Each structure stands twice: as C-alpha cells, then as structure tokens.
mmCIF file of C-alpha atoms and ligand atoms in Angstrom:
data_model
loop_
_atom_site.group_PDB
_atom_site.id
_atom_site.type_symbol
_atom_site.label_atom_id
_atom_site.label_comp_id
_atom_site.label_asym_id
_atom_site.label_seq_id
_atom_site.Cartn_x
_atom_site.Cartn_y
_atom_site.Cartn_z
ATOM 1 C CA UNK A 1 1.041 -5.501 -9.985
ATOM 2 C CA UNK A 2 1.066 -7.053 -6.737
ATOM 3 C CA UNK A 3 -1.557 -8.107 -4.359
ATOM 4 C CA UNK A 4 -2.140 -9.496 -0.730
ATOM 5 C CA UNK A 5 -4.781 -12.158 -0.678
ATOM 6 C CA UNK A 6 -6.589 -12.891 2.180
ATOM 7 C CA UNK A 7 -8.793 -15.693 2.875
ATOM 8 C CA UNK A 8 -10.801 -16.507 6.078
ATOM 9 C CA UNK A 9 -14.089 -17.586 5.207
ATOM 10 C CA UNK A 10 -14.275 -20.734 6.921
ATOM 11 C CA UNK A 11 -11.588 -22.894 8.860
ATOM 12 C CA UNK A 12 -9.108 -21.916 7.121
ATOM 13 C CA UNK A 13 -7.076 -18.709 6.489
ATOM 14 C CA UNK A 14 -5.141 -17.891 3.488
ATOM 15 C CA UNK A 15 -2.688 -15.570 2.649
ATOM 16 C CA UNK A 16 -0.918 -15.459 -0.662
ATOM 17 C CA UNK A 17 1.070 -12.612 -2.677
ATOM 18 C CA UNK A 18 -0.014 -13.136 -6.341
ATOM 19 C CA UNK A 19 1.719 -10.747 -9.194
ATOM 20 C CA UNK A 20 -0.213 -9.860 -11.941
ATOM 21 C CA UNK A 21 -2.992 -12.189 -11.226
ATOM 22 C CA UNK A 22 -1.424 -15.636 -11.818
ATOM 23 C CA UNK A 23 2.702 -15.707 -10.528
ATOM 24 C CA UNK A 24 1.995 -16.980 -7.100
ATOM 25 C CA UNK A 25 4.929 -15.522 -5.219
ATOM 26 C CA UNK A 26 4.358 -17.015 -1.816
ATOM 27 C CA UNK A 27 1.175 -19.024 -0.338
ATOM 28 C CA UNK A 28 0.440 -20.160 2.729
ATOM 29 C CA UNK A 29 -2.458 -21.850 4.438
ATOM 30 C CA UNK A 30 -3.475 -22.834 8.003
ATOM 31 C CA UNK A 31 -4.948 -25.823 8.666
ATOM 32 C CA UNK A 32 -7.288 -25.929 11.770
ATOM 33 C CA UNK A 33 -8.140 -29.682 11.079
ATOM 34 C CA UNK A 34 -6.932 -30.264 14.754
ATOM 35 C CA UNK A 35 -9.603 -28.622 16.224
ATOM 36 C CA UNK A 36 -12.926 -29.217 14.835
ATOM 37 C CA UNK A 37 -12.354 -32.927 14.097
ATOM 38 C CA UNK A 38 -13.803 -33.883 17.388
ATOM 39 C CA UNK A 39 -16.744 -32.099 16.668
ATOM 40 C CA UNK A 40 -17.358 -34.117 13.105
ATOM 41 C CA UNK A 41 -16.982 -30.814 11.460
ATOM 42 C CA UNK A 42 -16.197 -27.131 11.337
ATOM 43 C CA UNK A 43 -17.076 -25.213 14.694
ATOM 44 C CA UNK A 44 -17.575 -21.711 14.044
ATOM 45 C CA UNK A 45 -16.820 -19.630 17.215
ATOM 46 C CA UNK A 46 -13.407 -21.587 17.342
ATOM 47 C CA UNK A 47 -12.457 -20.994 13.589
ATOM 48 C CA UNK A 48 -12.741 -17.180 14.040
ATOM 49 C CA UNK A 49 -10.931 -17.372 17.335
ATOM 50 C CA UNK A 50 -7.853 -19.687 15.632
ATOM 51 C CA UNK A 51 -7.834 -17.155 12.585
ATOM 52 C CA UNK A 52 -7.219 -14.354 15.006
ATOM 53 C CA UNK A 53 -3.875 -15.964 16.440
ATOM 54 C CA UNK A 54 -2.973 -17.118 12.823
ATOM 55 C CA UNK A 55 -3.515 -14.138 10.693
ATOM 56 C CA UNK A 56 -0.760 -11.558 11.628
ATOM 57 C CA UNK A 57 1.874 -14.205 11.932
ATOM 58 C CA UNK A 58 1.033 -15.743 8.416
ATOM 59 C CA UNK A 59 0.699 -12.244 7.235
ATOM 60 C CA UNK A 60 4.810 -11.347 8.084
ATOM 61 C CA UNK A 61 5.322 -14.584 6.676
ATOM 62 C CA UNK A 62 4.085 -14.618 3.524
ATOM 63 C CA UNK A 63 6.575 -11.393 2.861
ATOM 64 C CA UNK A 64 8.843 -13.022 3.939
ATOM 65 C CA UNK A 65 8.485 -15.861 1.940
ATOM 66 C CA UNK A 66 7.418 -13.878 -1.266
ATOM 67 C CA UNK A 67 10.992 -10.941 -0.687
ATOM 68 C CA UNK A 68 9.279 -8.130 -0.826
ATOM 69 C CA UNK A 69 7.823 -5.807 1.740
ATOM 70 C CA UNK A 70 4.434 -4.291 2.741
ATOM 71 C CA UNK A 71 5.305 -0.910 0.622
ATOM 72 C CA UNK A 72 5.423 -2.943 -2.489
ATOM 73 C CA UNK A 73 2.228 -4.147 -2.918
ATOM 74 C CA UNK A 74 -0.378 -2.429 -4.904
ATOM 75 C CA UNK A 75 -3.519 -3.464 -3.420
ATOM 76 C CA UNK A 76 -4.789 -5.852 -0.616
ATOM 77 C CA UNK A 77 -7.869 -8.620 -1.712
ATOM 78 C CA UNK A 78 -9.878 -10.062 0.513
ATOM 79 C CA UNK A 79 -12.906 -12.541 0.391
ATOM 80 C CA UNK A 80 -15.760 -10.509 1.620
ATOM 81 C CA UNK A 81 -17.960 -13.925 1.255
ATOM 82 C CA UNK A 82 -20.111 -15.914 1.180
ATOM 83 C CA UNK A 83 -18.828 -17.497 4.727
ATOM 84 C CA UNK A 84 -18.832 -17.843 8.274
ATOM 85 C CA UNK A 85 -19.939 -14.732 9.848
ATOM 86 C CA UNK A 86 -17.131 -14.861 12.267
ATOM 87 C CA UNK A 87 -14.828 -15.923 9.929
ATOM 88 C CA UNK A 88 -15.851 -13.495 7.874
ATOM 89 C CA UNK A 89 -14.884 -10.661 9.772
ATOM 90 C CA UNK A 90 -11.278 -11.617 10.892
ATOM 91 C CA UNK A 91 -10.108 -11.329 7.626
ATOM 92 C CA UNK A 92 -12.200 -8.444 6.430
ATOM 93 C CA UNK A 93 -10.899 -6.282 9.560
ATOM 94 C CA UNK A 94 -7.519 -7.144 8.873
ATOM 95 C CA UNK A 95 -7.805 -6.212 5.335
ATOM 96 C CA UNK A 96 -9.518 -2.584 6.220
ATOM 97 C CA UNK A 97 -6.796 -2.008 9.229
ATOM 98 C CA UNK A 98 -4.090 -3.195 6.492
ATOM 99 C CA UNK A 99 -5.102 -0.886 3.569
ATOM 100 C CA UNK A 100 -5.419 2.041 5.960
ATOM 101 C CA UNK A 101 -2.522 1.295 7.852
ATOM 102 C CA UNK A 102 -0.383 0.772 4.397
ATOM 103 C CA UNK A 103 -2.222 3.204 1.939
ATOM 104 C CA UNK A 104 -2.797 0.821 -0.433
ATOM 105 C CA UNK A 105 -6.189 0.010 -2.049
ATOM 106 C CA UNK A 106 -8.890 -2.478 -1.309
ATOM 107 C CA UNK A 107 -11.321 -5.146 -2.913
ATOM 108 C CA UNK A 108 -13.142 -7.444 -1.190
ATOM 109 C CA UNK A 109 -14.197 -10.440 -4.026
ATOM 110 C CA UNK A 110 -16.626 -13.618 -4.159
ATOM 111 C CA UNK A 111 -15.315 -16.734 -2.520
ATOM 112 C CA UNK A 112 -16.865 -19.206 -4.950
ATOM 113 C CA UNK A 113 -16.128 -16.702 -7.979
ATOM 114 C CA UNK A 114 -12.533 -17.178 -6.710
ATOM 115 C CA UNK A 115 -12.680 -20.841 -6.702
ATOM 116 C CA UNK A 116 -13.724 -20.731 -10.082
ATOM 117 C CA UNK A 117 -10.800 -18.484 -10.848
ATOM 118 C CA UNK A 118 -8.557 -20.961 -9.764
ATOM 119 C CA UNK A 119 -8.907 -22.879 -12.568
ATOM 120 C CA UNK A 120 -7.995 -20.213 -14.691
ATOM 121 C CA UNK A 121 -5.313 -19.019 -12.881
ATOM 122 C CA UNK A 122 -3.021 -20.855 -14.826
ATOM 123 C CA UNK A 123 -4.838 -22.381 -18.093
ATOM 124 C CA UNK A 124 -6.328 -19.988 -20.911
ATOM 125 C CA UNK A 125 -9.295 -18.386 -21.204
ATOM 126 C CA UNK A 126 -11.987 -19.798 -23.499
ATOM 127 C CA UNK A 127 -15.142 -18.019 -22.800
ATOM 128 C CA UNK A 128 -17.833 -18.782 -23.272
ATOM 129 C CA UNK A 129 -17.053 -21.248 -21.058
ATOM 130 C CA UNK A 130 -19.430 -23.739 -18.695
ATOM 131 C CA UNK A 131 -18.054 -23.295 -14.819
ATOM 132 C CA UNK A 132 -18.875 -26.027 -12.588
ATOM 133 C CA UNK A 133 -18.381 -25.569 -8.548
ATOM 134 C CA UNK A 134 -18.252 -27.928 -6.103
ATOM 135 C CA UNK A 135 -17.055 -27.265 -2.646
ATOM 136 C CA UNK A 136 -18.218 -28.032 0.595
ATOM 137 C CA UNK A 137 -20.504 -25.202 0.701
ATOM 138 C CA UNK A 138 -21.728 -24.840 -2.820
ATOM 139 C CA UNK A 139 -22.374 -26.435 -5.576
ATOM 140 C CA UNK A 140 -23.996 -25.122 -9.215
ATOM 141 C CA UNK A 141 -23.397 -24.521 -12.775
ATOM 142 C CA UNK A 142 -22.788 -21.514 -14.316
ATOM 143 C CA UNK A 143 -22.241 -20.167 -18.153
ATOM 144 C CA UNK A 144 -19.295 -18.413 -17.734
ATOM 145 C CA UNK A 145 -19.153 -15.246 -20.484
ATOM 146 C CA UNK A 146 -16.041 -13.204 -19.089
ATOM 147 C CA UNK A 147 -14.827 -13.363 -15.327
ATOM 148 C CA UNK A 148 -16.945 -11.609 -13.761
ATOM 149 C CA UNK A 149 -19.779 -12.198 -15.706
ATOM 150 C CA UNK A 150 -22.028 -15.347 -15.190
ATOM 151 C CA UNK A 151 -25.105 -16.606 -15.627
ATOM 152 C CA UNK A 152 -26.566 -19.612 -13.350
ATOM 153 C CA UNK A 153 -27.783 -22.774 -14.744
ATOM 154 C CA UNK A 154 -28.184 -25.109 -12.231
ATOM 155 C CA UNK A 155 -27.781 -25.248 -8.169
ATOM 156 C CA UNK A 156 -28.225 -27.410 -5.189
ATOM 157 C CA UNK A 157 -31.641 -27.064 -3.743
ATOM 158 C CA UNK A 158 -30.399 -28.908 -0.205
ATOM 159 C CA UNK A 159 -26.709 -29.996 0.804
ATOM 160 C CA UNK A 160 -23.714 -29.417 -1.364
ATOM 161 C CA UNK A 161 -21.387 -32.033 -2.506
ATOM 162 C CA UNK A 162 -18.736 -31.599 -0.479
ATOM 163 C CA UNK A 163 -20.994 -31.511 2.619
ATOM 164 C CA UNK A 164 -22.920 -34.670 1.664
ATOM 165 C CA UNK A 165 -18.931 -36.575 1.027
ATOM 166 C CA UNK A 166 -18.285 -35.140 4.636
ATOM 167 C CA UNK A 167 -21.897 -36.560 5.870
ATOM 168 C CA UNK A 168 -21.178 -39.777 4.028
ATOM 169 C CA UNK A 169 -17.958 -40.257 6.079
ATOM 170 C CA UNK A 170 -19.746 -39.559 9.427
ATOM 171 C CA UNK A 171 -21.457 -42.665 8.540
ATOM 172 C CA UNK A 172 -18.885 -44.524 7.652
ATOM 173 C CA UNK A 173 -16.841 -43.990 10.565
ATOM 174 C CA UNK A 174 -14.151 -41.739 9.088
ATOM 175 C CA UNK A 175 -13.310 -38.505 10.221
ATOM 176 C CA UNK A 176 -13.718 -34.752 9.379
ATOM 177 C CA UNK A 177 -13.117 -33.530 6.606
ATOM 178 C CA UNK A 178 -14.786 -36.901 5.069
ATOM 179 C CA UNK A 179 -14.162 -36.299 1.244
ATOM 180 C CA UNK A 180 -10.301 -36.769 0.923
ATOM 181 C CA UNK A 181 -11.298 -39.986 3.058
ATOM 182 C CA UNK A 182 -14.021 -41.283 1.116
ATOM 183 C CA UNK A 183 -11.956 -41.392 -2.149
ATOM 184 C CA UNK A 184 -8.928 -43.153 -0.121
ATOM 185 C CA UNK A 185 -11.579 -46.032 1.292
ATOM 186 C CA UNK A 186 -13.178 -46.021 -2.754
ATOM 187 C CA UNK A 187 -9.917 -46.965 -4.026
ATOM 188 C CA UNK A 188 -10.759 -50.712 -2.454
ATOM 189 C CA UNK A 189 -13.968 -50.487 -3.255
ATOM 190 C CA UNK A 190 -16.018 -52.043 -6.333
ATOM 191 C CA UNK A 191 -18.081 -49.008 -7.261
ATOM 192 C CA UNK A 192 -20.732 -50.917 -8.891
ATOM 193 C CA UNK A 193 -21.435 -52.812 -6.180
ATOM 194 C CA UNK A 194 -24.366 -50.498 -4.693
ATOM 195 C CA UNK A 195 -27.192 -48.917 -7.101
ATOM 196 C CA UNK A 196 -27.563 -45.968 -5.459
ATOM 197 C CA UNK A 197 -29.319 -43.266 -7.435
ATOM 198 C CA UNK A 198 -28.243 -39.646 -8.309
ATOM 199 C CA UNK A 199 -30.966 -36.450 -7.765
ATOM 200 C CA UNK A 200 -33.059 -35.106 -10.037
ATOM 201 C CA UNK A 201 -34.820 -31.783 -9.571
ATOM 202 C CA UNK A 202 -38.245 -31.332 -11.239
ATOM 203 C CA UNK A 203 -38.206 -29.059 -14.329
ATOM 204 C CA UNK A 204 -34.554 -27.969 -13.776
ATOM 205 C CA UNK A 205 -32.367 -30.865 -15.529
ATOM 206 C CA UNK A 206 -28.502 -28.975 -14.553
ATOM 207 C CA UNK A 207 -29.986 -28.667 -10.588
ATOM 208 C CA UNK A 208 -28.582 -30.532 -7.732
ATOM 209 C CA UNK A 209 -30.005 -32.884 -4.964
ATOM 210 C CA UNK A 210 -27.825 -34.832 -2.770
ATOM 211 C CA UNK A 211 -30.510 -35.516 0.394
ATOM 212 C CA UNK A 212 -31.736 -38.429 -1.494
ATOM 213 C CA UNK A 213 -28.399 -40.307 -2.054
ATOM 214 C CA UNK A 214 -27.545 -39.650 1.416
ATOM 215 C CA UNK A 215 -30.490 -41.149 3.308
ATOM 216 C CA UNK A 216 -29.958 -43.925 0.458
ATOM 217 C CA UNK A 217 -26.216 -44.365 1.897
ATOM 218 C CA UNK A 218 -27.388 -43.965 5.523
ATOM 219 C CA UNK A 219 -30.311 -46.796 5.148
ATOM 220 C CA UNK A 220 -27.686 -49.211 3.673
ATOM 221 C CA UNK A 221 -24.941 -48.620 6.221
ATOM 222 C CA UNK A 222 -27.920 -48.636 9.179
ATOM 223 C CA UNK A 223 -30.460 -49.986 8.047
ATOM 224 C CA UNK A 224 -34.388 -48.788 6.485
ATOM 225 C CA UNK A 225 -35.413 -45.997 8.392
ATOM 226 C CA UNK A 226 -32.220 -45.886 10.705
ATOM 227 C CA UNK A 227 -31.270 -42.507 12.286
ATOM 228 C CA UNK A 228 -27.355 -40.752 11.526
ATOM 229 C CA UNK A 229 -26.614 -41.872 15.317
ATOM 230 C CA UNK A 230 -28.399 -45.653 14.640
ATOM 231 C CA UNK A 231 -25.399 -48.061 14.768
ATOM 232 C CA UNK A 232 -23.915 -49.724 11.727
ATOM 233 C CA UNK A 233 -25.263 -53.125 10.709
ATOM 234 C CA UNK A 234 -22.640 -54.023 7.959
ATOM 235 C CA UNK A 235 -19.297 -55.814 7.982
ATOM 236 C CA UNK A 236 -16.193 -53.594 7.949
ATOM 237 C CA UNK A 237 -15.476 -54.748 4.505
ATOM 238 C CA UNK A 238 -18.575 -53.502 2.904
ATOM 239 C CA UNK A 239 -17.358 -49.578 3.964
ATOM 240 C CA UNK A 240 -15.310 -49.797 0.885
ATOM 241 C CA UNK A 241 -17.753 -50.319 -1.723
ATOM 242 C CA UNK A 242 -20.503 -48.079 -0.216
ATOM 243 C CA UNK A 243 -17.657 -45.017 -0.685
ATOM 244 C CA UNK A 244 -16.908 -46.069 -4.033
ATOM 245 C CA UNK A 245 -20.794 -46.686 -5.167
ATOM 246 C CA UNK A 246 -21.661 -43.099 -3.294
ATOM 247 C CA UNK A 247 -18.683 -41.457 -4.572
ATOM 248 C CA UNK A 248 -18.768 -42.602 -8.300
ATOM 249 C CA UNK A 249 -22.989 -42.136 -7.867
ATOM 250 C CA UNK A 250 -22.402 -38.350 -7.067
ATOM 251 C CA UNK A 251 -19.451 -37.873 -9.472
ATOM 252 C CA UNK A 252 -21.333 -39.464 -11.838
ATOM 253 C CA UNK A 253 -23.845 -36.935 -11.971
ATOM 254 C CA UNK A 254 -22.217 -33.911 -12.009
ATOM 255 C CA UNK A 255 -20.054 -34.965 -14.638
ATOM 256 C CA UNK A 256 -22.884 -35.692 -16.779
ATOM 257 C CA UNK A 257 -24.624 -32.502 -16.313
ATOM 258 C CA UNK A 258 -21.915 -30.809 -16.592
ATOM 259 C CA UNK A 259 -20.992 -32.242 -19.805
ATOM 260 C CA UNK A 260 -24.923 -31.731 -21.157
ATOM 261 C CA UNK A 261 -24.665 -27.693 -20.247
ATOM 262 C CA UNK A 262 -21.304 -27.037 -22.219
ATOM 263 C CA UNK A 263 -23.096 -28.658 -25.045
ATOM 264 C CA UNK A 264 -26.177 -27.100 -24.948
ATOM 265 C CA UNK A 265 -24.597 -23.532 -24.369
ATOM 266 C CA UNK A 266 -21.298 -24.483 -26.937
ATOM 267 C CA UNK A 267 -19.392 -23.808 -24.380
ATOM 268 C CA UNK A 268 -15.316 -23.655 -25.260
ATOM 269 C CA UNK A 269 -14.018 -24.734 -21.898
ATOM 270 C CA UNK A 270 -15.128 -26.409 -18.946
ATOM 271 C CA UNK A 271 -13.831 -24.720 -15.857
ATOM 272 C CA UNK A 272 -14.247 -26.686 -12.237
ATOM 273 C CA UNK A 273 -13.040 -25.011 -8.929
ATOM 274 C CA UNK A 274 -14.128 -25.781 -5.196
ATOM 275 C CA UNK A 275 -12.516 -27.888 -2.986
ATOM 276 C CA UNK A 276 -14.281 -31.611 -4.391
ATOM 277 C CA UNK A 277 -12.113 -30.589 -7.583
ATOM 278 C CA UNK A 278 -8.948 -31.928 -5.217
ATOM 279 C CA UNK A 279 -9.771 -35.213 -5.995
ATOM 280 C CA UNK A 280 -8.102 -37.198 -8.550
ATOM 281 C CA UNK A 281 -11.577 -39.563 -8.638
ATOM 282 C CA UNK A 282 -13.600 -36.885 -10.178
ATOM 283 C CA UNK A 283 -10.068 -35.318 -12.530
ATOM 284 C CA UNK A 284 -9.538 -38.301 -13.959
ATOM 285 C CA UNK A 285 -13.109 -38.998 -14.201
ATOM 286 C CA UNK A 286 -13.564 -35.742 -16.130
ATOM 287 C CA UNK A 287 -10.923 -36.070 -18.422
ATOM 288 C CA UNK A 288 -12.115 -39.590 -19.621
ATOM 289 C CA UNK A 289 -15.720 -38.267 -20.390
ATOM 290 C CA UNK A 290 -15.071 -35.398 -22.173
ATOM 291 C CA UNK A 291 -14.195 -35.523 -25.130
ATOM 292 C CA UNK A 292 -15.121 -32.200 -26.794
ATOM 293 C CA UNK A 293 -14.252 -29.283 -24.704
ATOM 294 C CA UNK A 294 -10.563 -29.108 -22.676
ATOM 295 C CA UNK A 295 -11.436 -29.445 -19.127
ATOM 296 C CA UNK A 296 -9.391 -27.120 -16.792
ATOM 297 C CA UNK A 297 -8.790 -27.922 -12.789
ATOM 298 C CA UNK A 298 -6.581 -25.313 -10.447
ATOM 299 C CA UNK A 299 -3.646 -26.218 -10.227
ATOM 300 C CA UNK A 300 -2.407 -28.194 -7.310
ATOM 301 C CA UNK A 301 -2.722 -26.381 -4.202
ATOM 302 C CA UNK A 302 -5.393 -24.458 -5.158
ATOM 303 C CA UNK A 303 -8.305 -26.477 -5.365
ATOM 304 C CA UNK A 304 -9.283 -26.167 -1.085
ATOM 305 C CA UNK A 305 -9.568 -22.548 0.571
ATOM 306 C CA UNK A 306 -6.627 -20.628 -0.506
ATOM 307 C CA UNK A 307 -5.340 -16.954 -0.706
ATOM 308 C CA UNK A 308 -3.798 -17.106 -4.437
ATOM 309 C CA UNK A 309 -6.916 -17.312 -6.166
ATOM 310 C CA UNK A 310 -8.399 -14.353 -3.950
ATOM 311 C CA UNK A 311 -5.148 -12.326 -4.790
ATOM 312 C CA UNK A 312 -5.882 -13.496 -8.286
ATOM 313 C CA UNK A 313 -9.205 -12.232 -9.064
ATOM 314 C CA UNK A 314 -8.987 -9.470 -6.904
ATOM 315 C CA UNK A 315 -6.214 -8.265 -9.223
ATOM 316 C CA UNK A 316 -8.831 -8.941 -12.216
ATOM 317 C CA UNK A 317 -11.848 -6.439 -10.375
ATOM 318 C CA UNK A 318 -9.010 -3.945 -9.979
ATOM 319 C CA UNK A 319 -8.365 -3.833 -13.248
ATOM 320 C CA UNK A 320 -12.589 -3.020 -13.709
ATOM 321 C CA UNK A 321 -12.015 -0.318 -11.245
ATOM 322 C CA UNK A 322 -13.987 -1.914 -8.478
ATOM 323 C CA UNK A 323 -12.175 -0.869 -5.323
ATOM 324 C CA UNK A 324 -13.905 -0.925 -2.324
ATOM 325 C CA UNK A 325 -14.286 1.811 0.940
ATOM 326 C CA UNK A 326 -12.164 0.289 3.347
ATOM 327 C CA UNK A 327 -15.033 2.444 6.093
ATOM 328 C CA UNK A 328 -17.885 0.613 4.501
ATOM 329 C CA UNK A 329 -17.567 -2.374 2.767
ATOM 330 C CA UNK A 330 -19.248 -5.271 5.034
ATOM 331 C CA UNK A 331 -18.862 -9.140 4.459
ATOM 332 C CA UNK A 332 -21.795 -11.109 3.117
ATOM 333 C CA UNK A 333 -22.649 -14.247 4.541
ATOM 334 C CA UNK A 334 -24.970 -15.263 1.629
ATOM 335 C CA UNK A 335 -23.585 -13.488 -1.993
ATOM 336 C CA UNK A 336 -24.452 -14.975 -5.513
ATOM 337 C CA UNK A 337 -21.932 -14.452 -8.521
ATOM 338 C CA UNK A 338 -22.430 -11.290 -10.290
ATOM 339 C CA UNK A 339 -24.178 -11.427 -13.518
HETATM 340 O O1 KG4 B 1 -13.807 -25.323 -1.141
HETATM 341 P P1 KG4 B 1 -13.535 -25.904 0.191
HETATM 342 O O2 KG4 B 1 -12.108 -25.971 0.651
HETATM 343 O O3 KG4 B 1 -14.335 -25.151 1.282
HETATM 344 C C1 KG4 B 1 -15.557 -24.546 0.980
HETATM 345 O O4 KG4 B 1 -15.550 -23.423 0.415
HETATM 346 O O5 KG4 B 1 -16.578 -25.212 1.249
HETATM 347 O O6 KG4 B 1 -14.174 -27.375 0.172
HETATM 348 C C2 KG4 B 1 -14.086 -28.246 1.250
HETATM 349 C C3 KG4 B 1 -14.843 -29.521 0.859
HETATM 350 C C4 KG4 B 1 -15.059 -30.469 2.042
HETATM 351 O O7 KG4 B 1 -16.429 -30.832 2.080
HETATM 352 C C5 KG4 B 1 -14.176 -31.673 1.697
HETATM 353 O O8 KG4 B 1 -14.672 -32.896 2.193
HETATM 354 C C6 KG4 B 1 -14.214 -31.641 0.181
HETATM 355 O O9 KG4 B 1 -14.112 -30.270 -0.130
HETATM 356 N N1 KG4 B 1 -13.102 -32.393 -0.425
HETATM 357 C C7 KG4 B 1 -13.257 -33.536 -1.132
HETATM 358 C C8 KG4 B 1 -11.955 -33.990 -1.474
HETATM 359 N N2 KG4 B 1 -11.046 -33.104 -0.948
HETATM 360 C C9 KG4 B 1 -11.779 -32.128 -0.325
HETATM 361 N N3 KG4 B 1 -14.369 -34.192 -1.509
HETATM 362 C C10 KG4 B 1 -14.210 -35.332 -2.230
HETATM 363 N N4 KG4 B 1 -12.995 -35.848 -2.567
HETATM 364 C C11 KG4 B 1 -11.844 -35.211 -2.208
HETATM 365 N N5 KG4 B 1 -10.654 -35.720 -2.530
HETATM 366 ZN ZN1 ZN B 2 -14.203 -22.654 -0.565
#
C-alpha cells in the first residue's frame, strides 16, 4: 500500500511517500530556518504563508523522486494536529483538495503519536512498551500497549524540553533553533561544572518541570533575579559548561524517569520520538543507562518534523478502518493520544 504523508504543523512541511508503513520511498522536508531566526523562534503567520508556496512544489516532487504517480497511491495522511492553527490548515486543505481531486482516501493522524511511530518505523515491536516524547512542543511518558493505544504516565506541567533547550540558547547567545546548538557548545563543556537541579512535580514522580532549571540557567548566565533581556555577566568561556551542566541536568532526568516507568510497568521496549531524540547527547546517553530493555530511536532523518512517519502511521489507522470525511474532518490545535 502506498501513502502520501503530509506534514505542516509547525515550520516545517513534510511530504513523504511511505509503502506499507515503513519503505520510505521518497522524503522531503522544507526548512524555513531562514525566516524565523531573526525573531528567536518560530513566527506563525509567516510559517503558514511559506508552507503555502512550498507545498505543491514539494508535493510534484516527492513523485517524482519516489517514480510513481498520483493514481498509484492508496490513500493520502495528513497530521490533523496538535499544531499551529495556521499551519495546521495548509496541509489539512491540501490533503482534502488532494483526496477529492485524486479519489483516494483520507486520514488525518496525531503529530506526537507519529513521532512516536518513528521509532518504530524501522525497529520491532515490543509492546508493552514505555514511549517517551520529547520535542519542542511536548514532552510526556506514555505506556505504550499497541499503536494506537496509550496510556499517559507523566507530562510537562509548563515548557517542554525542546522549548526550554531553545530558551536556554536565547540566553546563551546562540540562535534559533537552540537545541542542535546547545549540544555543539556542550561538547567543550565540563558538564559537572554547574549543579543545576532537575524538576520534580508533587505527587506525580514520571511528570515534567523545566521552568525551574531555566530561571536556574538564566540567574547564572545574568545574574539573581536578572530578566531574559538583562545582559550577560559571565566570560565567554563559561557558555560552554552552562550548556553542558543544563543539557546533561535535563537529559539526566528524563532518562531516569524514563528508565523507572519501563520498570515499574515491565515494559519490553523503550520507544523515544520528538525532535530532542536528534541528539546524539541524549542516544548515547540512553544506551549507556539502560541496561534492561532495548532502547529504539527513529532512524536518522526522522527524529525532527517529517512526512514518513505521518505516511507511516497513517497507513497503520487505515488498516483499523479509521478514514476520515475529507468535508468534515477539522485540525486540532490541542489533541491528546488516544487511549
Ligand atoms: O519535534 P520537533 O521537530 O518539532 C515539534 O514538534 O516541536 O522538535 C523541535 C525541537 C526544537 O525545540 C529543537 O531545539 C529540538 O527539537 N532539538 C534538539 C536537538 N535537535 C533538535 N534539542 C536538543 N538537542 C538536539 N540535538
Ligand atoms: Zn514535532
């Protein structure tokens, strides 16, 4: 079976052909980094109107790319949410236009479901299985009992890890999008340098806070009580080891976590998607603290916004007969996993 998937949720679109859920056949991605990183981070009016010139063209290519044509497809996914309203709806429109235009059916799947999805993509499925997301709009833990069926263990109750890398960098000095930066600056860093201390959330031990570390970073960089636009009072040379202590502080913590729900639930797998799971840091990180489950990362490529793993899983929902109206599905900003 082949599907189009179509991502747009945020700054970037997506558009992948995927056969039978895993044999990525072509897979493109647009990178709008060039715009928003004078604003420090993603501006939404100008990400919907860059996905509107990028979609049709990346569309035709991705045929191209993949040798096939639009009457050999079998169905069209598309990431209904959770996203950027704006976003949002240039891919969702696309995806209704293309399924009427083309006859062919239509899903519209979970964004961070996907992400998860990535990492099974290509690795086997051990349910049940713990799933740990961090991206730079979410991050929780999940049991993971089938795809499609989860049940949430722990979340953020403020920013998300990506977001608080990106805020990090602000501070620093480095530009958007701050996390691939942060672990480039860490690598000269000495990571124990700086005791910074991880979140804990009252009465919820696999829950998330990162608002804490941040100000933590933010007073050390500025000084107590110091503003995000105060300026710096340290030396150049002490950037280095505040990204390492932050980065292995936060790492540090989800990791463990992590680790503490697959035991407690016996999981068989350890699935982490989003796009945090692009860095090396937190792979090779993983794979030296676990020891008893086998930890499983997307596969390179598919760890940021991409359309494969929306082809992917929309290929799975297919399979459990849930195609969508192209006349009245509508994207969801805000949109949970299922359970
Ligand atoms: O999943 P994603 O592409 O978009 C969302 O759905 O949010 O994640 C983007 C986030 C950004 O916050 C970015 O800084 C972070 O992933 N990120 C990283 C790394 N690469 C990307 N964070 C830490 N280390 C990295 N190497
Ligand atoms: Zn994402």
């Amino acid at each position: 079976m082949l599907v189009l998937g179509i991502e747009s949720t945020c700054d970037e679109i997506g558009i992948s052909i995927v056969r039978d859920g895993s044999i990525i056949l072509s897979n493109s991605i647009s990178s709008q980094v060039d715009i928003h990183v004078k604003y420090g981070g993603v501006f939404p009016e100008l990400a919907s109107r860059r996905h509107i010139e990028d979609l049709i063209p990346m569309i035709k290519k991705s045929f191209e790319e993949a040798g096939i044509s639009p009457k050999d497809i079998d169905l069209i996914s598309v990431a209904k949410g959770p996203g950027l309203i704006g976003s949002l709806v240039i891919g969702m429109t696309a995806a209704k236009t293309l399924s009427l235009a083309w006859d062919k059916p239509f899903i519209g799947v979970n964004h961070v479901e996907a992400h998860l999805y990535a990492a099974m993509m290509d690795n086997p499925r051990l349910f049940p299985a713990i799933g740990l997301v961090v991206s730079g709009g979410h991050t929780f833990i999940t049991k993971i009992n089938s795809i499609g069926s989860y049940e949430l263990i722990g979340t953020t109750i403020d920013d998300a890890i990506g977001e608080a890398f990106d805020k990090v960098a602000k501070m620093l000095g480095l530009p958007y999008p701050g996390g691939p930066q942060i672990e480039k600056l860490a690598l000269k860093g000495d990571k124990t340098k700086y005791l910074f201390k991880p979140g804990r959330v009252k009465n919820s031990p696999y829950s998330f806070s990162f608002s804490g570390l941040k100000t933590n970073v933010l007073y050390q960089i500025k000084g107590p009580n110091s503003k995000p636009n105060s300026p710096s009072i340290i030396d150049e040379s002490e950037k280095a080891h505040i990204a390492a202590s932050f980065q292995n502080t936060a790492f540090s913590d989800v990791i463990e976590k992590t680790l503490k729900a697959a035991k407690e639930h016996s999981a068989k797998a350890i699935y982490i998607g989003g796009g945090v799971s692009n860095s090396q840091t937190l792979r090779s990180l993983f794979d030296l603290k676990c020891e008893n489950n086998p930890v499983y990362f997307p596969e390179k490529g598919l760890s940021l916004d991409n359309g494969a793993m929306i082809a992917g899983l929309g290929y799975h929902k297919f399979l459990e007969q849930k195609i969508s109206d192209p006349y009245d599905l509508e994207v969801m900003t805000r949109w949970a996993l299922p359970s």
